[in-house]
Short mmCIF file of C-alpha atoms and ligand atoms in Angstrom, two decimals:
data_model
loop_
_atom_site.label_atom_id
_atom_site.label_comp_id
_atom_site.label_asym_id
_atom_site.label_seq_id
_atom_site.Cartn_x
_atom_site.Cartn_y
_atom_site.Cartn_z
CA UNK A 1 152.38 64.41 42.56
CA UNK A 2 150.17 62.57 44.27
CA UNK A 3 150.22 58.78 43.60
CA UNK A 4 147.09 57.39 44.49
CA UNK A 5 145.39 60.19 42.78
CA UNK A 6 147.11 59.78 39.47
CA UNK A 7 145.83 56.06 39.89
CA UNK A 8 142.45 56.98 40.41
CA UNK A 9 142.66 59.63 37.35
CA UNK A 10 144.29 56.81 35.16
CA UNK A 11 141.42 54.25 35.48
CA UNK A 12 138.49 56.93 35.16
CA UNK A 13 140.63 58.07 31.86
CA UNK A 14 140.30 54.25 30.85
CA UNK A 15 137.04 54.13 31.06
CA UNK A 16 135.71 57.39 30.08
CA UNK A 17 134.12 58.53 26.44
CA UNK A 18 133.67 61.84 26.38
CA UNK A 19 136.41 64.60 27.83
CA UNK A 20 136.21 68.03 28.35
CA UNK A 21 139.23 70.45 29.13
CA UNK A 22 138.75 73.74 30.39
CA UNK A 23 142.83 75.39 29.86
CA UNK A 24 143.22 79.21 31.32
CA UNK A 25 146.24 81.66 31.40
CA UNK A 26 148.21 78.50 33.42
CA UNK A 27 148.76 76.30 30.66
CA UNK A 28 150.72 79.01 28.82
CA UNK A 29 153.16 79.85 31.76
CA UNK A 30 156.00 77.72 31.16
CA UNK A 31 155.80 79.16 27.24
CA UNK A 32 156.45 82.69 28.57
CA UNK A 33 153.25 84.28 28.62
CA UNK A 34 152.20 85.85 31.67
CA UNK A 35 149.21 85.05 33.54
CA UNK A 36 146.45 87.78 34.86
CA UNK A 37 147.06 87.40 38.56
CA UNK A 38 149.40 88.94 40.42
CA UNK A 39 151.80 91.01 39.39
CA UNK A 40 152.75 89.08 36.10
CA UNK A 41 149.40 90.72 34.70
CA UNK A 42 150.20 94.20 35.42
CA UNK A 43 151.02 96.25 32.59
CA UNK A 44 151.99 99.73 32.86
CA UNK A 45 150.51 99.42 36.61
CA UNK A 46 146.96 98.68 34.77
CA UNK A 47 145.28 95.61 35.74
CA UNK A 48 143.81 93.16 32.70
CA UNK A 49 140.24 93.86 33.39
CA UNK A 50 140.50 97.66 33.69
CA UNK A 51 141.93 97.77 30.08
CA UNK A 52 140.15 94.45 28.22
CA UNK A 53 136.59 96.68 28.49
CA UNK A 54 134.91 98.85 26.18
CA UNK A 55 134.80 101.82 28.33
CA UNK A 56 138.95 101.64 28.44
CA UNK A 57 138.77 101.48 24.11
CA UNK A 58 136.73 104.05 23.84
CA UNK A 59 138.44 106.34 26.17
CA UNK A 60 142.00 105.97 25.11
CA UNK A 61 142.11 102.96 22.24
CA UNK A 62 145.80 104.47 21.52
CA UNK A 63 146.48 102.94 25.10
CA UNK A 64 144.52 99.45 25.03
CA UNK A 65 146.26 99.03 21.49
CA UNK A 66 149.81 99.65 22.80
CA UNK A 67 148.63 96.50 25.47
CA UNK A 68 147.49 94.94 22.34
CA UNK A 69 150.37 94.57 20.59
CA UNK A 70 152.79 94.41 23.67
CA UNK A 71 150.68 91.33 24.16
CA UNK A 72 150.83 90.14 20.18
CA UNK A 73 154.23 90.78 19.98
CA UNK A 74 155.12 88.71 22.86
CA UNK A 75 153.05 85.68 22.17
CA UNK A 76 154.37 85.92 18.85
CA UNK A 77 157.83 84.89 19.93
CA UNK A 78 156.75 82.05 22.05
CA UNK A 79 156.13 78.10 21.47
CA UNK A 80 153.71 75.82 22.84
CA UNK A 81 154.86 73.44 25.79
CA UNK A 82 154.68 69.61 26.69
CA UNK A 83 151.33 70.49 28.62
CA UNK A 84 149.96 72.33 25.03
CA UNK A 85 151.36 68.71 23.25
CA UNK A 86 149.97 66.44 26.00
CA UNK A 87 146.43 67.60 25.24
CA UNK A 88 147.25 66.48 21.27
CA UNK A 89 147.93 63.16 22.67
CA UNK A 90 144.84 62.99 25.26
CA UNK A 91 142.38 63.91 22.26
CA UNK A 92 143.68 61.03 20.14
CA UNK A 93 142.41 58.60 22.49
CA UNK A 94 139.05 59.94 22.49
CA UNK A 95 136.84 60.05 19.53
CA UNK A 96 134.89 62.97 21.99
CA UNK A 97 137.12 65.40 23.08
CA UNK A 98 136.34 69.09 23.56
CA UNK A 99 139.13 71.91 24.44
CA UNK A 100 137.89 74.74 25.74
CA UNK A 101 139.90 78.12 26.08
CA UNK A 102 140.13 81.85 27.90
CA UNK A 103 143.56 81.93 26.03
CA UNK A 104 143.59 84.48 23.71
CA UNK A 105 147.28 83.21 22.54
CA UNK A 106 146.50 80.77 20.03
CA UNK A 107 149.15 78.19 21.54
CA UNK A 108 146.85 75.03 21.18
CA UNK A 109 145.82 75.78 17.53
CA UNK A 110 149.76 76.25 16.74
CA UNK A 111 150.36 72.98 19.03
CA UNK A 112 148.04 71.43 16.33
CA UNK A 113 144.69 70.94 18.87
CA UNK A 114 141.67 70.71 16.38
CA UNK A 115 138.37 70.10 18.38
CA UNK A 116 138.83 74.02 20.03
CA UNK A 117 136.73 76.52 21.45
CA UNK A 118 138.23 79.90 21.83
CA UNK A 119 136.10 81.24 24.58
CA UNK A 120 137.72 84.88 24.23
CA UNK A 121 138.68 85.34 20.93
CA UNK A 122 142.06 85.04 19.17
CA UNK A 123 144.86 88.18 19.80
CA UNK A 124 145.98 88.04 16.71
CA UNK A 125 142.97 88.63 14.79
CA UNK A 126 141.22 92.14 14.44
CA UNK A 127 137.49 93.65 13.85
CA UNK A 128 135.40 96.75 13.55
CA UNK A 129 134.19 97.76 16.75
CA UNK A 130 130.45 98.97 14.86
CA UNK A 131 130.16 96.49 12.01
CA UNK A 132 132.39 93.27 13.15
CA UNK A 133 133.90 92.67 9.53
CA UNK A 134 137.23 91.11 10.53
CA UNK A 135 140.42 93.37 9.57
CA UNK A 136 143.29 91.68 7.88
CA UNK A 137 145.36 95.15 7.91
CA UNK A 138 148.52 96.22 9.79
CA UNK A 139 147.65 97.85 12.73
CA UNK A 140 150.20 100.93 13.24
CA UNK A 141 150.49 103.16 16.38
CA UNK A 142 152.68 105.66 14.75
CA UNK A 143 150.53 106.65 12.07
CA UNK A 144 148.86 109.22 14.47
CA UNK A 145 145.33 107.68 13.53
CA UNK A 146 143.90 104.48 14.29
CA UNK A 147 143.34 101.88 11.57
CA UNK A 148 139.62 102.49 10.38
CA UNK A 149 136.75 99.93 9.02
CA UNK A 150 135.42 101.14 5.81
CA UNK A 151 132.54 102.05 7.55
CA UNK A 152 134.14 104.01 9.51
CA UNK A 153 134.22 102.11 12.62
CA UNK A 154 137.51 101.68 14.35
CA UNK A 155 139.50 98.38 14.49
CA UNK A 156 139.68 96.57 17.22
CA UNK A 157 141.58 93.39 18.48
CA UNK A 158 138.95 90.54 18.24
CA UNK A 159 138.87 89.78 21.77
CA UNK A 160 136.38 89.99 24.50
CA UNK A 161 136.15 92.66 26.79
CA UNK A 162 134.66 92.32 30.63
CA UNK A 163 131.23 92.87 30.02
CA UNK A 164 130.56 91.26 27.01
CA UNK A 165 129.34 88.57 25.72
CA UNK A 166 131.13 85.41 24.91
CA UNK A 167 130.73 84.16 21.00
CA UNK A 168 127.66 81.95 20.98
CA UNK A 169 128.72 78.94 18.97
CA UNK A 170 131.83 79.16 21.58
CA UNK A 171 129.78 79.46 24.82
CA UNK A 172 127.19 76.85 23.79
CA UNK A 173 129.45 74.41 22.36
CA UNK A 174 131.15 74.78 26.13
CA UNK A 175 128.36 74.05 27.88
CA UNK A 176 127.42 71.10 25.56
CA UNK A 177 130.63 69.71 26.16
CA UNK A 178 130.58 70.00 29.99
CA UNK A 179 127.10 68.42 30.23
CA UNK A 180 127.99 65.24 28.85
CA UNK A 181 131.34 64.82 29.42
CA UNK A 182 132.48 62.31 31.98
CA UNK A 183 135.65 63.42 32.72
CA UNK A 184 136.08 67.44 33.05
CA UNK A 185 139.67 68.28 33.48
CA UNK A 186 140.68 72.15 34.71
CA UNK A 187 143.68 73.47 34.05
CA UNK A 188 145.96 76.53 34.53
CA UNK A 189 142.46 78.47 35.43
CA UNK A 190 142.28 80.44 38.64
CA UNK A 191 138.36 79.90 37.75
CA UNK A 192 137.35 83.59 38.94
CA UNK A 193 136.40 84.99 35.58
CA UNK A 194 132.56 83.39 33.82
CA UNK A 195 131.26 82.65 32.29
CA UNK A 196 134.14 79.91 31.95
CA UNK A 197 134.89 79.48 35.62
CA UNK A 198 130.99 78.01 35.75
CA UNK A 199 131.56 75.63 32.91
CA UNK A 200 133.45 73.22 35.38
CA UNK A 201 130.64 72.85 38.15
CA UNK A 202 128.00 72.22 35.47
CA UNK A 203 129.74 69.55 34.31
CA UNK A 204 129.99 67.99 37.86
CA UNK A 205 126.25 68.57 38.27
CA UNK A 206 126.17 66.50 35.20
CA UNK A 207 128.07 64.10 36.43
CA UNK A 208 131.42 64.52 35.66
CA UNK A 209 135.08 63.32 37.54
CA UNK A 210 135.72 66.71 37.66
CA UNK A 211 139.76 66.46 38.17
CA UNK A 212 141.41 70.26 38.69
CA UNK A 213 145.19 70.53 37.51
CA UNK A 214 146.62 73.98 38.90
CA UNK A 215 149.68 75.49 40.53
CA UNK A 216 147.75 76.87 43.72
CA UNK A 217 144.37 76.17 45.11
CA UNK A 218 141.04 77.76 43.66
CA UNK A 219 138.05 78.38 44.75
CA UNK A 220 137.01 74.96 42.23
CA UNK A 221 139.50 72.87 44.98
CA UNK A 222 136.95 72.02 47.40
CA UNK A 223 134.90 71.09 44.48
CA UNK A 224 137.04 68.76 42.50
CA UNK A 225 136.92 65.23 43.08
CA UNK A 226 140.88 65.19 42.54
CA UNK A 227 143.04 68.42 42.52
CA UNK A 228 146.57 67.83 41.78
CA UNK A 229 148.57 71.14 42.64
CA UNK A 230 151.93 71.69 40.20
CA UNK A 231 152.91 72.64 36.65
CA UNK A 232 150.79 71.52 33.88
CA UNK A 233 153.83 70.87 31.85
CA UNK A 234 155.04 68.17 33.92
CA UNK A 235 151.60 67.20 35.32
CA UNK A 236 150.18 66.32 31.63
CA UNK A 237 152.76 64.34 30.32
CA UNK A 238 153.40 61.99 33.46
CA UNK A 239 149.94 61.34 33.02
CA UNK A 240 150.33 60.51 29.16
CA UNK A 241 153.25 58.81 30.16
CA UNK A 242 151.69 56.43 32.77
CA UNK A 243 149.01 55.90 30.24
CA UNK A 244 151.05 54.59 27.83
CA UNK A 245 150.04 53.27 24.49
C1 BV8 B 301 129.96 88.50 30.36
C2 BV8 B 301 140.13 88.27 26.75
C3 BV8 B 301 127.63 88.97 29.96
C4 BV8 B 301 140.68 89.65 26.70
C5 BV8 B 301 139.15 87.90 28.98
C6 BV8 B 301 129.25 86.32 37.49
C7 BV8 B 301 129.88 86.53 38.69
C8 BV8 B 301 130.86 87.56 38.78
C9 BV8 B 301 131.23 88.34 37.68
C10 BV8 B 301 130.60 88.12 36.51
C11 BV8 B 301 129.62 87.13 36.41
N1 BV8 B 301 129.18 87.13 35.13
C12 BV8 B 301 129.84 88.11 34.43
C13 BV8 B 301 130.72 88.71 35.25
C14 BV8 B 301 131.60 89.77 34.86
C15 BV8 B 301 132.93 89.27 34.27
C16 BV8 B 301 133.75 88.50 35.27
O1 BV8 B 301 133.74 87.29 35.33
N2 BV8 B 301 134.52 89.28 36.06
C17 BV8 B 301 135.47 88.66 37.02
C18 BV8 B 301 136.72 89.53 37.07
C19 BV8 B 301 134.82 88.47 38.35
N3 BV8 B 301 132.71 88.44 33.08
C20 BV8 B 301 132.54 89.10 31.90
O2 BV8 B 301 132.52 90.30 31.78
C21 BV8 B 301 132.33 88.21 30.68
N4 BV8 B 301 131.21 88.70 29.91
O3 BV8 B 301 129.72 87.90 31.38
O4 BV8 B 301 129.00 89.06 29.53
C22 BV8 B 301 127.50 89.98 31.00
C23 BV8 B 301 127.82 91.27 30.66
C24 BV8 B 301 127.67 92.23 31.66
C25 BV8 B 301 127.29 91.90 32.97
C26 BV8 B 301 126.96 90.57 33.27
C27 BV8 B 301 127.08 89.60 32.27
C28 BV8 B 301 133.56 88.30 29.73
C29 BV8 B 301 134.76 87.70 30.39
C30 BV8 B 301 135.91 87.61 29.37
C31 BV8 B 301 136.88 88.77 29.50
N5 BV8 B 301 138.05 88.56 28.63
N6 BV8 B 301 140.20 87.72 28.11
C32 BV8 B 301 142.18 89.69 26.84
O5 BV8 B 301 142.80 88.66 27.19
O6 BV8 B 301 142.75 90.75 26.57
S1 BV8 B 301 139.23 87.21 30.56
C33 BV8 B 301 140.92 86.80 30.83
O7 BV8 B 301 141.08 86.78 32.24
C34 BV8 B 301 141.34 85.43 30.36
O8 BV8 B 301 140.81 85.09 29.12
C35 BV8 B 301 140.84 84.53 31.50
O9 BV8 B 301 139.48 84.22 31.33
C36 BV8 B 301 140.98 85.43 32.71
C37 BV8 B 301 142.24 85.12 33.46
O10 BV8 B 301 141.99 83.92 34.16
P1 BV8 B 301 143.00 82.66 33.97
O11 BV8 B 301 143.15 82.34 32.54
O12 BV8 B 301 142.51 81.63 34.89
O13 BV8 B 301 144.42 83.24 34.44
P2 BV8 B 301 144.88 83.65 35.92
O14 BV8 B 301 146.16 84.36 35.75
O15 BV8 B 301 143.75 84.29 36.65
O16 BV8 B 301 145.13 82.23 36.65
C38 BV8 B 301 146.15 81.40 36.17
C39 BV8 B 301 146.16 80.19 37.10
O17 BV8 B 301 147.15 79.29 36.59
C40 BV8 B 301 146.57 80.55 38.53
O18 BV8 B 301 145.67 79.91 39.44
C41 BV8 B 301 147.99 79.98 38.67
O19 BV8 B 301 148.21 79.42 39.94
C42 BV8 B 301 147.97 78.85 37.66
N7 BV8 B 301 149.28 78.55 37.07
C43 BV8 B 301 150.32 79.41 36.83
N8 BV8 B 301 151.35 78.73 36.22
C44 BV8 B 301 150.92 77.43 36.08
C45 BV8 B 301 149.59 77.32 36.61
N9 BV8 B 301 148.90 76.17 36.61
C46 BV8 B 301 149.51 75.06 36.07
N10 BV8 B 301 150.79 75.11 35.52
C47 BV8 B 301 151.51 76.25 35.53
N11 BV8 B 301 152.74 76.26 35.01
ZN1 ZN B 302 132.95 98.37 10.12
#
């Protein structure tokens, strides 16, 4: 890690009063839950984004479910990490602190984060497709038919698919956030996918030390004013760490 970087982070975290963190499919690694790139996010040699759209539901929901509850039944079984708790301990020193997520896993909530915004939706919750009433039932492949809405709409995970649109109060609360935060931390995000991957150059066009925390360079590297490459795991708490109280 580098040194003088961490220095230069630890005095702008001194001084700052309102933080924004944008987490993505990184954060969740070293939990167990794969990430979208590479082959990690291959499932059944589909990619994420041919089978997280409409098109892919309406054509064979049977199939997207299966990756539904693959997915659920995974995350299900796994805990948050220190990088999940580290973010508990950031927001407690700020009386503004905004979390922003593309998770779908639901690992900060269970961490205990409170100020979130769930930028795709939660895995384990379910909706009707035509009228959006949320669906508390058990959702069961072998039944031969789908779970249906009482309207007769069919249930779907309450997600979002490529191509539509983010949940306003989510979406606007992010961009709220980024706009007047003065620190803007990134990471776990390969910061392809936006809306999201926008949210961290409007902060810096707001202003923002816009610090990027990721594995492997991203196309937000050039732009960050510090990038520091490795696992947010160990990243996060050596920076709560060198904090201190
Ligand atoms: C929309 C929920 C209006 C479902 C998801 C502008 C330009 C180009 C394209 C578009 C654009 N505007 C809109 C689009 C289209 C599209 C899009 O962005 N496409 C991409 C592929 C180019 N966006 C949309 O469709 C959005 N809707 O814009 O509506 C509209 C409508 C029509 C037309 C125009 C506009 C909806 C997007 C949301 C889709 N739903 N998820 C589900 O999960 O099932 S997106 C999903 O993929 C995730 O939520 C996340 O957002 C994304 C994956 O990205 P990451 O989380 O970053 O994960 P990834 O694996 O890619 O990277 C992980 C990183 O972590 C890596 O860099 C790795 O190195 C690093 N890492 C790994 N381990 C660690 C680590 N880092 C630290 N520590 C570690 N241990
Ligand atoms: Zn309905």
């Amino acid at each position: 890690m580098d040194d003088n970087n961490i220095k230069i982070l630890l005095e702008k975290l001194k001084s700052a009063k309102s933080v924004a963190v944008l987490t993505g499919a990184g954060i969740s690694a070293e939990s167990g839950v794969p990430t979208f790139r590479g082959d990690e996010g291959l499932w059944k040699k589909f990619r994420p984004e041919e089978l997280a759209t409409v098109d892919a539901f309406m054509a064979n929901p049977q199939l997207v479910w299966e990756w539904y509850l693959y997915r659920r039944e995974l995350m299900s079984k796994v805990e948050p990490n220190a990088g999940h708790y580290a973010l508990i301990e950031l927001e407690k020193r700020f009386d503004d602190f905004t979390l922003i997520t593309q998770n779908v896993d639901g690992l900060h909530r269970n961490a205990g984060s409170s100020n979130i915004l769930e930028l795709h939706g939660n895995i384990t919750l379910n909706k009707c497709f035509d009228c959006g009433q949320s669906f508390e039932g058990k959702i069961n492949l072998d039944a031969g038919s789908l779970p249906q809405c009482e309207c007769g709409g069919k249930i779907r995970p309450d997600v979002v698919w490529f191509g539509e649109l983010l949940p306003a109060h989510a979406i606007n609360g992010a961009f709220e956030a980024s706009q007047k935060a003065d620190i803007f931390l990134s990471i776990g995000t390969s910061a392809i996918v936006h809306p999201a991957a926008s949210l961290p150059m409007e902060a810096s066009r707001n202003g923002a030390f816009l610090v990027e925390i990721n594995l492997e360079p991203t196309p937000l590297t050039g732009m960050a004013d510090i990038s520091l490459m490795g696992k947010s795991g160990e990243i996060l708490p050596a920076i709560l760490e060198r904090l201190g109280g």
